[in-house]
mmCIF file of C-alpha atoms in Angstrom:
data_model
loop_
_atom_site.group_PDB
_atom_site.id
_atom_site.type_symbol
_atom_site.label_atom_id
_atom_site.label_comp_id
_atom_site.label_asym_id
_atom_site.label_seq_id
_atom_site.Cartn_x
_atom_site.Cartn_y
_atom_site.Cartn_z
ATOM 1 C CA MET H 1 32.646 -2.573 13.785
ATOM 2 C CA CYS H 2 34.229 -0.861 16.797
ATOM 3 C CA ARG H 3 37.643 -0.682 15.134
ATOM 4 C CA VAL H 4 36.273 0.877 11.938
ATOM 5 C CA GLY H 5 34.972 3.774 14.000
ATOM 6 C CA LEU H 6 37.863 4.053 16.439
ATOM 7 C CA ALA H 7 40.317 4.588 13.560
ATOM 8 C CA VAL H 8 38.739 8.025 12.959
ATOM 9 C CA PRO H 9 37.259 9.111 16.339
ATOM 10 C CA GLY H 10 34.598 11.781 15.968
ATOM 11 C CA LYS H 11 35.081 12.132 12.196
ATOM 12 C CA PHE H 12 31.861 10.456 11.076
ATOM 13 C CA HIS H 13 29.676 12.606 13.303
ATOM 14 C CA ALA H 14 31.597 15.728 12.245
ATOM 15 C CA ARG H 15 30.501 15.029 8.654
ATOM 16 C CA HIS H 16 26.900 14.378 9.775
ATOM 17 C CA TYR H 17 26.935 10.568 9.470
ATOM 18 C CA HIS H 18 25.695 8.045 12.021
ATOM 19 C CA PRO H 19 28.673 5.720 12.822
ATOM 20 C CA THR H 20 26.447 2.705 13.407
ATOM 21 C CA ALA H 21 25.075 2.942 9.869
ATOM 22 C CA LEU H 22 28.594 3.104 8.448
ATOM 23 C CA ALA H 23 30.740 0.817 10.590
ATOM 24 C CA GLY H 24 27.931 -1.613 11.209
ATOM 25 C CA THR H 25 28.029 -2.883 7.637
ATOM 26 C CA PHE H 26 31.606 -4.071 8.095
ATOM 27 C CA GLY H 27 30.847 -5.650 11.452
ATOM 28 C CA ALA H 28 27.947 -7.570 10.003
ATOM 29 C CA ALA H 29 30.058 -8.698 7.010
ATOM 30 C CA ALA H 30 32.831 -9.889 9.329
ATOM 31 C CA ALA H 31 30.402 -11.907 11.451
ATOM 32 C CA SER H 32 28.339 -13.348 8.607
ATOM 33 C CA GLY H 33 31.436 -13.955 6.500
ATOM 34 C CA LYS H 34 32.974 -15.998 9.280
ATOM 35 C CA LEU H 35 29.769 -18.012 9.729
ATOM 36 C CA HIS H 36 29.509 -18.640 5.984
ATOM 37 C CA GLY H 37 33.138 -19.770 5.809
ATOM 38 C CA LEU H 38 34.338 -17.129 3.396
ATOM 39 C CA THR H 39 37.920 -17.373 2.172
ATOM 40 C CA GLU H 40 40.299 -14.496 2.816
ATOM 41 C CA ASP H 41 39.840 -13.170 -0.703
ATOM 42 C CA GLU H 42 36.047 -13.421 -0.452
ATOM 43 C CA LEU H 43 36.042 -11.530 2.817
ATOM 44 C CA VAL H 44 38.183 -8.801 1.271
ATOM 45 C CA HIS H 45 35.605 -8.462 -1.498
ATOM 46 C CA ALA H 46 32.754 -8.469 1.059
ATOM 47 C CA PHE H 47 34.353 -5.537 2.831
ATOM 48 C CA GLY H 48 34.788 -3.827 -0.501
ATOM 49 C CA ILE H 49 31.090 -4.263 -1.266
ATOM 50 C CA CYS H 50 30.242 -2.847 2.174
ATOM 51 C CA GLY H 51 31.899 0.400 1.234
ATOM 52 C CA SER H 52 29.205 0.954 -1.375
ATOM 53 C CA GLN H 53 26.362 -0.010 0.976
ATOM 54 C CA ALA H 54 27.291 2.012 4.027
ATOM 55 C CA GLY H 55 25.309 5.153 4.669
ATOM 56 C CA GLY H 56 23.089 6.948 7.163
ATOM 57 C CA ILE H 57 22.819 10.638 8.058
ATOM 58 C CA ILE H 58 21.954 12.165 11.418
ATOM 59 C CA GLU H 59 19.303 14.612 10.171
ATOM 60 C CA TYR H 60 16.851 12.723 12.399
ATOM 61 C CA LEU H 61 18.159 15.032 15.112
ATOM 62 C CA ALA H 62 16.243 17.928 13.523
ATOM 63 C CA ASP H 63 12.757 16.622 14.207
ATOM 64 C CA GLY H 64 12.954 13.248 15.961
ATOM 65 C CA ALA H 65 12.340 11.212 12.803
ATOM 66 C CA TRP H 66 12.568 7.443 13.105
ATOM 67 C CA THR H 67 15.421 6.844 10.642
ATOM 68 C CA LYS H 68 18.067 6.256 13.319
ATOM 69 C CA ARG H 69 16.110 3.157 14.328
ATOM 70 C CA LEU H 70 16.554 1.860 10.785
ATOM 71 C CA HIS H 71 20.335 2.181 10.719
ATOM 72 C CA PRO H 72 21.438 -0.888 12.762
ATOM 73 C CA GLY H 73 19.097 -3.241 10.951
ATOM 74 C CA TRP H 74 19.907 -1.833 7.530
ATOM 75 C CA ALA H 75 23.645 -2.101 8.292
ATOM 76 C CA ALA H 76 23.200 -5.726 9.323
ATOM 77 C CA HIS H 77 21.241 -6.418 6.149
ATOM 78 C CA ALA H 78 23.942 -4.751 4.030
ATOM 79 C CA GLY H 79 26.701 -6.792 5.664
ATOM 80 C CA VAL H 80 24.907 -10.077 5.065
ATOM 81 C CA VAL H 81 24.164 -9.126 1.453
ATOM 82 C CA ALA H 82 27.839 -8.256 0.957
ATOM 83 C CA THR H 83 28.805 -11.674 2.301
ATOM 84 C CA LEU H 84 26.421 -13.516 -0.022
ATOM 85 C CA LEU H 85 27.516 -11.472 -3.027
ATOM 86 C CA ALA H 86 31.195 -12.077 -2.344
ATOM 87 C CA GLN H 87 30.584 -15.768 -1.818
ATOM 88 C CA SER H 88 28.919 -15.915 -5.248
ATOM 89 C CA GLY H 89 31.934 -14.290 -6.942
ATOM 90 C CA PHE H 90 30.907 -10.628 -6.903
ATOM 91 C CA THR H 91 33.922 -8.353 -6.358
ATOM 92 C CA GLY H 92 34.492 -5.206 -4.334
ATOM 93 C CA PRO H 93 37.479 -2.857 -4.236
ATOM 94 C CA GLU H 94 40.382 -4.286 -2.274
ATOM 95 C CA THR H 95 41.440 -0.839 -1.064
ATOM 96 C CA VAL H 96 38.022 0.030 0.336
ATOM 97 C CA PHE H 97 39.431 1.589 3.507
ATOM 98 C CA GLU H 98 42.603 3.343 2.437
ATOM 99 C CA GLY H 99 41.957 4.065 -1.251
ATOM 100 C CA GLU H 100 41.956 7.494 -2.879
ATOM 101 C CA HIS H 101 38.188 7.157 -3.295
ATOM 102 C CA GLY H 102 37.750 4.821 -0.344
ATOM 103 C CA PHE H 103 35.575 4.620 2.739
ATOM 104 C CA TYR H 104 37.600 6.853 5.043
ATOM 105 C CA ARG H 105 38.127 9.505 2.381
ATOM 106 C CA ALA H 106 34.415 9.597 1.573
ATOM 107 C CA PHE H 107 32.881 9.405 5.027
ATOM 108 C CA ALA H 108 35.556 10.871 7.332
ATOM 109 C CA GLY H 109 37.520 13.177 5.033
ATOM 110 C CA GLU H 110 40.648 11.154 5.816
ATOM 111 C CA HIS H 111 43.118 9.744 3.333
ATOM 112 C CA ASP H 112 45.959 8.437 5.420
ATOM 113 C CA ALA H 113 47.407 4.920 5.245
ATOM 114 C CA ARG H 114 48.205 5.188 8.982
ATOM 115 C CA ARG H 115 44.489 4.687 9.594
ATOM 116 C CA LEU H 116 44.982 1.063 8.668
ATOM 117 C CA ASP H 117 47.570 0.749 11.425
ATOM 118 C CA GLU H 118 45.032 2.084 13.938
ATOM 119 C CA LEU H 119 42.346 -0.176 12.521
ATOM 120 C CA LEU H 120 44.506 -3.283 12.890
ATOM 121 C CA ALA H 121 46.455 -2.445 16.079
ATOM 122 C CA GLY H 122 46.216 -5.388 18.478
ATOM 123 C CA LEU H 123 43.873 -7.272 16.212
ATOM 124 C CA GLY H 124 43.230 -10.724 17.685
ATOM 125 C CA GLN H 125 44.699 -9.685 21.051
ATOM 126 C CA THR H 126 42.801 -6.561 22.095
ATOM 127 C CA TRP H 127 39.031 -7.019 21.993
ATOM 128 C CA GLU H 128 37.137 -3.777 21.751
ATOM 129 C CA VAL H 129 33.908 -5.668 22.532
ATOM 130 C CA GLU H 130 35.074 -5.751 26.135
ATOM 131 C CA ARG H 131 34.586 -1.982 26.269
ATOM 132 C CA LEU H 132 30.946 -2.051 25.225
ATOM 133 C CA THR H 133 28.404 -0.662 27.665
ATOM 134 C CA PHE H 134 24.827 -1.503 28.568
ATOM 135 C CA LYS H 135 22.585 1.556 28.520
ATOM 136 C CA PRO H 136 20.692 2.210 31.731
ATOM 137 C CA TYR H 137 18.523 4.776 29.917
ATOM 138 C CA PRO H 138 16.816 4.456 26.465
ATOM 139 C CA CYS H 139 18.430 7.550 24.987
ATOM 140 C CA GLY H 140 21.731 8.904 23.636
ATOM 141 C CA SER H 141 24.608 7.410 25.674
ATOM 142 C CA ILE H 142 26.593 10.694 25.728
ATOM 143 C CA ALA H 143 23.845 12.058 27.964
ATOM 144 C CA HIS H 144 23.939 9.268 30.529
ATOM 145 C CA PRO H 145 26.673 10.641 32.859
ATOM 146 C CA TYR H 146 24.786 13.957 33.006
ATOM 147 C CA MET H 147 21.562 12.154 33.860
ATOM 148 C CA ASP H 148 23.281 10.173 36.592
ATOM 149 C CA CYS H 149 24.682 13.425 38.006
ATOM 150 C CA ALA H 150 21.206 14.992 38.044
ATOM 151 C CA LEU H 151 19.709 11.895 39.671
ATOM 152 C CA ARG H 152 22.400 11.859 42.338
ATOM 153 C CA LEU H 153 21.841 15.519 43.194
ATOM 154 C CA ARG H 154 18.086 14.968 43.308
ATOM 155 C CA GLU H 155 18.391 12.026 45.661
ATOM 156 C CA GLU H 156 21.128 13.443 47.884
ATOM 157 C CA THR H 157 19.516 16.845 48.400
ATOM 158 C CA ARG H 158 15.796 15.975 48.020
ATOM 159 C CA LEU H 159 15.682 18.745 45.479
ATOM 160 C CA ALA H 160 12.191 19.804 44.349
ATOM 161 C CA PRO H 161 11.690 21.084 40.800
ATOM 162 C CA ASP H 162 10.325 24.447 41.932
ATOM 163 C CA GLN H 163 13.572 25.067 43.853
ATOM 164 C CA ILE H 164 15.640 25.023 40.676
ATOM 165 C CA ALA H 165 16.697 28.403 39.276
ATOM 166 C CA GLU H 166 19.246 27.190 36.756
ATOM 167 C CA VAL H 167 20.914 24.000 35.550
ATOM 168 C CA ARG H 168 24.316 24.494 33.918
ATOM 169 C CA CYS H 169 26.328 21.730 32.271
ATOM 170 C CA ARG H 170 29.892 21.580 31.004
ATOM 171 C CA THR H 171 30.292 19.789 27.673
ATOM 172 C CA ALA H 172 32.861 19.046 25.027
ATOM 173 C CA PRO H 173 32.187 20.813 21.691
ATOM 174 C CA GLY H 174 31.516 17.514 19.859
ATOM 175 C CA PRO H 175 28.097 16.642 21.315
ATOM 176 C CA VAL H 176 26.669 20.185 21.047
ATOM 177 C CA PRO H 177 25.011 19.816 17.616
ATOM 178 C CA ARG H 178 23.352 16.561 18.676
ATOM 179 C CA LEU H 179 22.303 17.210 22.274
ATOM 180 C CA TRP H 180 22.232 20.988 22.783
ATOM 181 C CA GLU H 181 21.505 22.953 19.646
ATOM 182 C CA PRO H 182 19.263 24.565 18.520
ATOM 183 C CA LEU H 183 18.777 25.198 22.263
ATOM 184 C CA ALA H 184 15.182 26.449 22.035
ATOM 185 C CA GLN H 185 14.224 23.309 20.113
ATOM 186 C CA LYS H 186 16.077 21.032 22.518
ATOM 187 C CA ARG H 187 14.262 22.598 25.458
ATOM 188 C CA ALA H 188 10.910 21.654 23.910
ATOM 189 C CA PRO H 189 11.412 18.504 21.801
ATOM 190 C CA GLN H 190 8.773 17.860 19.155
ATOM 191 C CA ASN H 191 8.166 14.230 20.098
ATOM 192 C CA GLY H 192 9.407 11.351 22.200
ATOM 193 C CA TYR H 193 12.176 10.386 19.792
ATOM 194 C CA ALA H 194 13.541 13.910 19.595
ATOM 195 C CA ALA H 195 13.599 13.938 23.419
ATOM 196 C CA LYS H 196 16.160 11.123 23.377
ATOM 197 C CA PHE H 197 18.687 13.569 21.954
ATOM 198 C CA SER H 198 17.821 16.590 24.091
ATOM 199 C CA LEU H 199 19.920 17.087 27.218
ATOM 200 C CA PRO H 200 17.614 19.847 28.530
ATOM 201 C CA TYR H 201 14.708 17.389 28.423
ATOM 202 C CA LEU H 202 16.706 14.455 29.745
ATOM 203 C CA LEU H 203 17.974 16.343 32.744
ATOM 204 C CA ALA H 204 14.596 17.891 33.401
ATOM 205 C CA VAL H 205 12.712 14.578 33.365
ATOM 206 C CA ILE H 206 15.248 13.116 35.809
ATOM 207 C CA LEU H 207 14.996 16.123 38.118
ATOM 208 C CA VAL H 208 11.170 16.149 38.003
ATOM 209 C CA LYS H 209 10.332 12.462 37.961
ATOM 210 C CA GLY H 210 13.488 10.735 39.182
ATOM 211 C CA ARG H 211 13.489 8.340 36.226
ATOM 212 C CA ALA H 212 13.819 8.134 32.462
ATOM 213 C CA GLY H 213 12.342 4.911 31.219
ATOM 214 C CA LEU H 214 10.357 4.075 28.085
ATOM 215 C CA ALA H 215 7.272 5.810 29.437
ATOM 216 C CA GLU H 216 9.130 9.123 29.643
ATOM 217 C CA PHE H 217 9.726 9.044 25.889
ATOM 218 C CA GLU H 218 6.115 8.707 24.801
ATOM 219 C CA ASP H 219 4.993 11.670 22.724
ATOM 220 C CA GLU H 220 2.470 12.714 25.365
ATOM 221 C CA ALA H 221 5.053 12.489 28.164
ATOM 222 C CA VAL H 222 7.436 14.978 26.559
ATOM 223 C CA ARG H 223 4.739 17.646 26.648
ATOM 224 C CA ASP H 224 4.569 17.552 30.477
ATOM 225 C CA PRO H 225 4.517 21.238 31.551
ATOM 226 C CA ALA H 226 6.430 20.539 34.763
ATOM 227 C CA VAL H 227 9.272 18.903 32.846
ATOM 228 C CA LEU H 228 9.351 21.577 30.159
ATOM 229 C CA ALA H 229 9.481 24.301 32.794
ATOM 230 C CA VAL H 230 12.712 22.813 34.193
ATOM 231 C CA ALA H 231 14.078 22.131 30.700
ATOM 232 C CA SER H 232 13.736 25.844 29.932
ATOM 233 C CA ARG H 233 16.279 26.527 32.704
ATOM 234 C CA VAL H 234 18.937 24.116 31.394
ATOM 235 C CA SER H 235 21.936 25.508 29.530
ATOM 236 C CA TYR H 236 25.567 24.606 28.809
ATOM 237 C CA GLU H 237 29.104 25.932 28.569
ATOM 238 C CA LEU H 238 31.970 24.490 26.581
ATOM 239 C CA ASP H 239 34.821 22.609 28.222
ATOM 240 C CA PRO H 240 37.498 21.726 25.665
ATOM 241 C CA ALA H 241 39.378 19.765 28.363
ATOM 242 C CA ILE H 242 36.825 16.927 28.006
ATOM 243 C CA ASP H 243 38.473 14.551 25.532
ATOM 244 C CA TYR H 244 35.339 13.517 23.665
ATOM 245 C CA PRO H 245 34.777 10.967 22.091
ATOM 246 C CA ARG H 246 37.422 9.157 24.175
ATOM 247 C CA GLN H 247 35.682 10.438 27.305
ATOM 248 C CA PHE H 248 31.969 10.561 28.091
ATOM 249 C CA VAL H 249 31.967 12.998 31.023
ATOM 250 C CA GLY H 250 28.949 14.420 32.816
ATOM 251 C CA HIS H 251 29.197 17.686 34.789
ATOM 252 C CA VAL H 252 26.079 19.311 36.225
ATOM 253 C CA ARG H 253 25.768 22.392 38.390
ATOM 254 C CA ILE H 254 22.406 23.453 39.820
ATOM 255 C CA ARG H 255 21.668 26.875 41.307
ATOM 256 C CA THR H 256 18.623 27.044 43.545
ATOM 257 C CA HIS H 257 16.368 30.028 44.200
ATOM 258 C CA ASP H 258 17.700 30.285 47.745
ATOM 259 C CA GLY H 259 21.266 30.654 46.460
ATOM 260 C CA ARG H 260 22.666 27.144 46.919
ATOM 261 C CA GLU H 261 25.122 25.728 44.394
ATOM 262 C CA LEU H 262 24.873 21.953 43.862
ATOM 263 C CA GLU H 263 27.433 20.196 41.697
ATOM 264 C CA ALA H 264 28.197 16.664 40.476
ATOM 265 C CA ARG H 265 30.615 15.126 37.994
ATOM 266 C CA GLN H 266 30.818 11.627 36.540
ATOM 267 C CA ASP H 267 33.733 10.580 34.333
ATOM 268 C CA HIS H 268 32.262 7.495 32.712
ATOM 269 C CA PRO H 269 28.849 6.307 31.512
ATOM 270 C CA ARG H 270 27.264 3.771 33.815
ATOM 271 C CA GLY H 271 26.968 0.302 32.283
ATOM 272 C CA GLY H 272 30.602 -0.128 31.213
ATOM 273 C CA ALA H 273 33.654 -1.685 32.848
ATOM 274 C CA GLU H 274 34.393 1.464 34.887
ATOM 275 C CA LEU H 275 30.850 1.781 36.330
ATOM 276 C CA PRO H 276 29.017 -1.495 35.667
ATOM 277 C CA ILE H 277 25.359 -1.891 36.287
ATOM 278 C CA THR H 278 24.287 -4.886 38.351
ATOM 279 C CA PRO H 279 22.908 -8.109 36.851
ATOM 280 C CA GLU H 280 19.632 -7.266 38.572
ATOM 281 C CA GLU H 281 19.458 -3.872 36.822
ATOM 282 C CA LEU H 282 20.243 -5.489 33.478
ATOM 283 C CA THR H 283 17.602 -8.193 33.762
ATOM 284 C CA ALA H 284 15.045 -5.671 35.012
ATOM 285 C CA LYS H 285 15.685 -3.569 31.898
ATOM 286 C CA PHE H 286 15.301 -6.640 29.687
ATOM 287 C CA ARG H 287 12.014 -7.610 31.366
ATOM 288 C CA GLY H 288 10.692 -4.110 30.935
ATOM 289 C CA ASN H 289 11.566 -3.975 27.222
ATOM 290 C CA ALA H 290 10.653 -7.553 26.400
ATOM 291 C CA GLY H 291 7.335 -7.212 28.251
ATOM 292 C CA LEU H 292 6.144 -4.984 25.425
ATOM 293 C CA VAL H 293 6.121 -7.875 22.976
ATOM 294 C CA VAL H 294 6.366 -11.207 24.844
ATOM 295 C CA SER H 295 4.977 -12.779 27.989
ATOM 296 C CA ALA H 296 6.744 -12.631 31.326
ATOM 297 C CA GLU H 297 7.271 -16.399 31.110
ATOM 298 C CA ARG H 298 9.003 -16.133 27.722
ATOM 299 C CA ALA H 299 11.234 -13.298 29.011
ATOM 300 C CA ALA H 300 12.198 -15.407 32.027
ATOM 301 C CA ARG H 301 13.177 -18.324 29.750
ATOM 302 C CA VAL H 302 15.384 -16.046 27.680
ATOM 303 C CA ILE H 303 17.093 -14.713 30.801
ATOM 304 C CA GLU H 304 17.663 -18.236 32.071
ATOM 305 C CA SER H 305 19.130 -19.328 28.710
ATOM 306 C CA VAL H 306 21.435 -16.343 28.429
ATOM 307 C CA THR H 307 22.648 -16.813 32.008
ATOM 308 C CA ALA H 308 23.532 -20.442 31.198
ATOM 309 C CA LEU H 309 25.410 -19.695 27.931
ATOM 310 C CA ALA H 310 28.855 -19.954 29.453
ATOM 311 C CA THR H 311 28.335 -23.612 30.317
ATOM 312 C CA ALA H 312 25.742 -24.593 27.718
ATOM 313 C CA ALA H 313 26.625 -27.348 25.276
ATOM 314 C CA SER H 314 24.833 -25.526 22.460
ATOM 315 C CA LEU H 315 22.641 -22.545 21.639
ATOM 316 C CA ARG H 316 19.529 -24.717 21.360
ATOM 317 C CA GLY H 317 18.031 -23.536 24.614
ATOM 318 C CA LEU H 318 18.396 -19.869 23.718
ATOM 319 C CA VAL H 319 17.065 -20.379 20.183
ATOM 320 C CA GLU H 320 14.047 -22.229 21.519
ATOM 321 C CA ALA H 321 13.387 -19.501 24.082
ATOM 322 C CA LEU H 322 13.522 -16.865 21.336
ATOM 323 C CA THR H 323 11.358 -18.786 18.860
ATOM 324 C CA PRO H 324 7.643 -17.904 18.888
#
């Protein structure tokens, strides 16, 4: 899944597609195909079938619709269906990636055989999964370094919301349509889901409340007048030197009413190899999320089972902990 997207960095978003919905189908087919014991030819056909099942646009950014939440599950479903179809003899195009009418031409506007070289470079030796990050905040990951910068400035200077005259951010051009524009709309998101993709709101809620957890993305929460007042003072300027999407950089500058200039920069999102979150932070996040649907005792059993996976003889303990 990671490699499918990395072969054309930024191209899916540029054409208004959600990469998870596209690349996720192939990741699911690879995993389920391996588990089902597909032959090489069957797996080729499974990938070919995925090309006709991939899809998912980012128009949810316009009004905070729920469709983004559908994309990972639908991609997983599509990948498993592709596996089962291929196993039963159904065929898909063998040139699904590089073909004249193939996946990259359709979804990324690219028709270059060199993309296959990038897709396969270091396959079996370089594991992109090692570069995955754990989100400390339940919102768009591009925003996280900015939120950390705002939190750091708030904590280091004991900054009060009514002291803030202006918040100015430097951003690469790529994230602007998703996190910044239309600016008036981003400063007053329609609902909690729209707020997840609004940097003015995300920075404001951090500066006002010092946190951005699940509660801060309830529909009622995003109408908080104190937060919206700060959000109305948040703006941005372009910085082409930020190599997005290879870099997720946060740069925040705050001007106070008494003339002070406060500034912070963070070059990586927290939760990855460069800035890992602690095991305690990770388990606390899991408890908070799991607590919405299971008991504290069940959540504790899951944590215990996951922690023991490296030395466990089987997955039985984890499966039992997850089974109602």
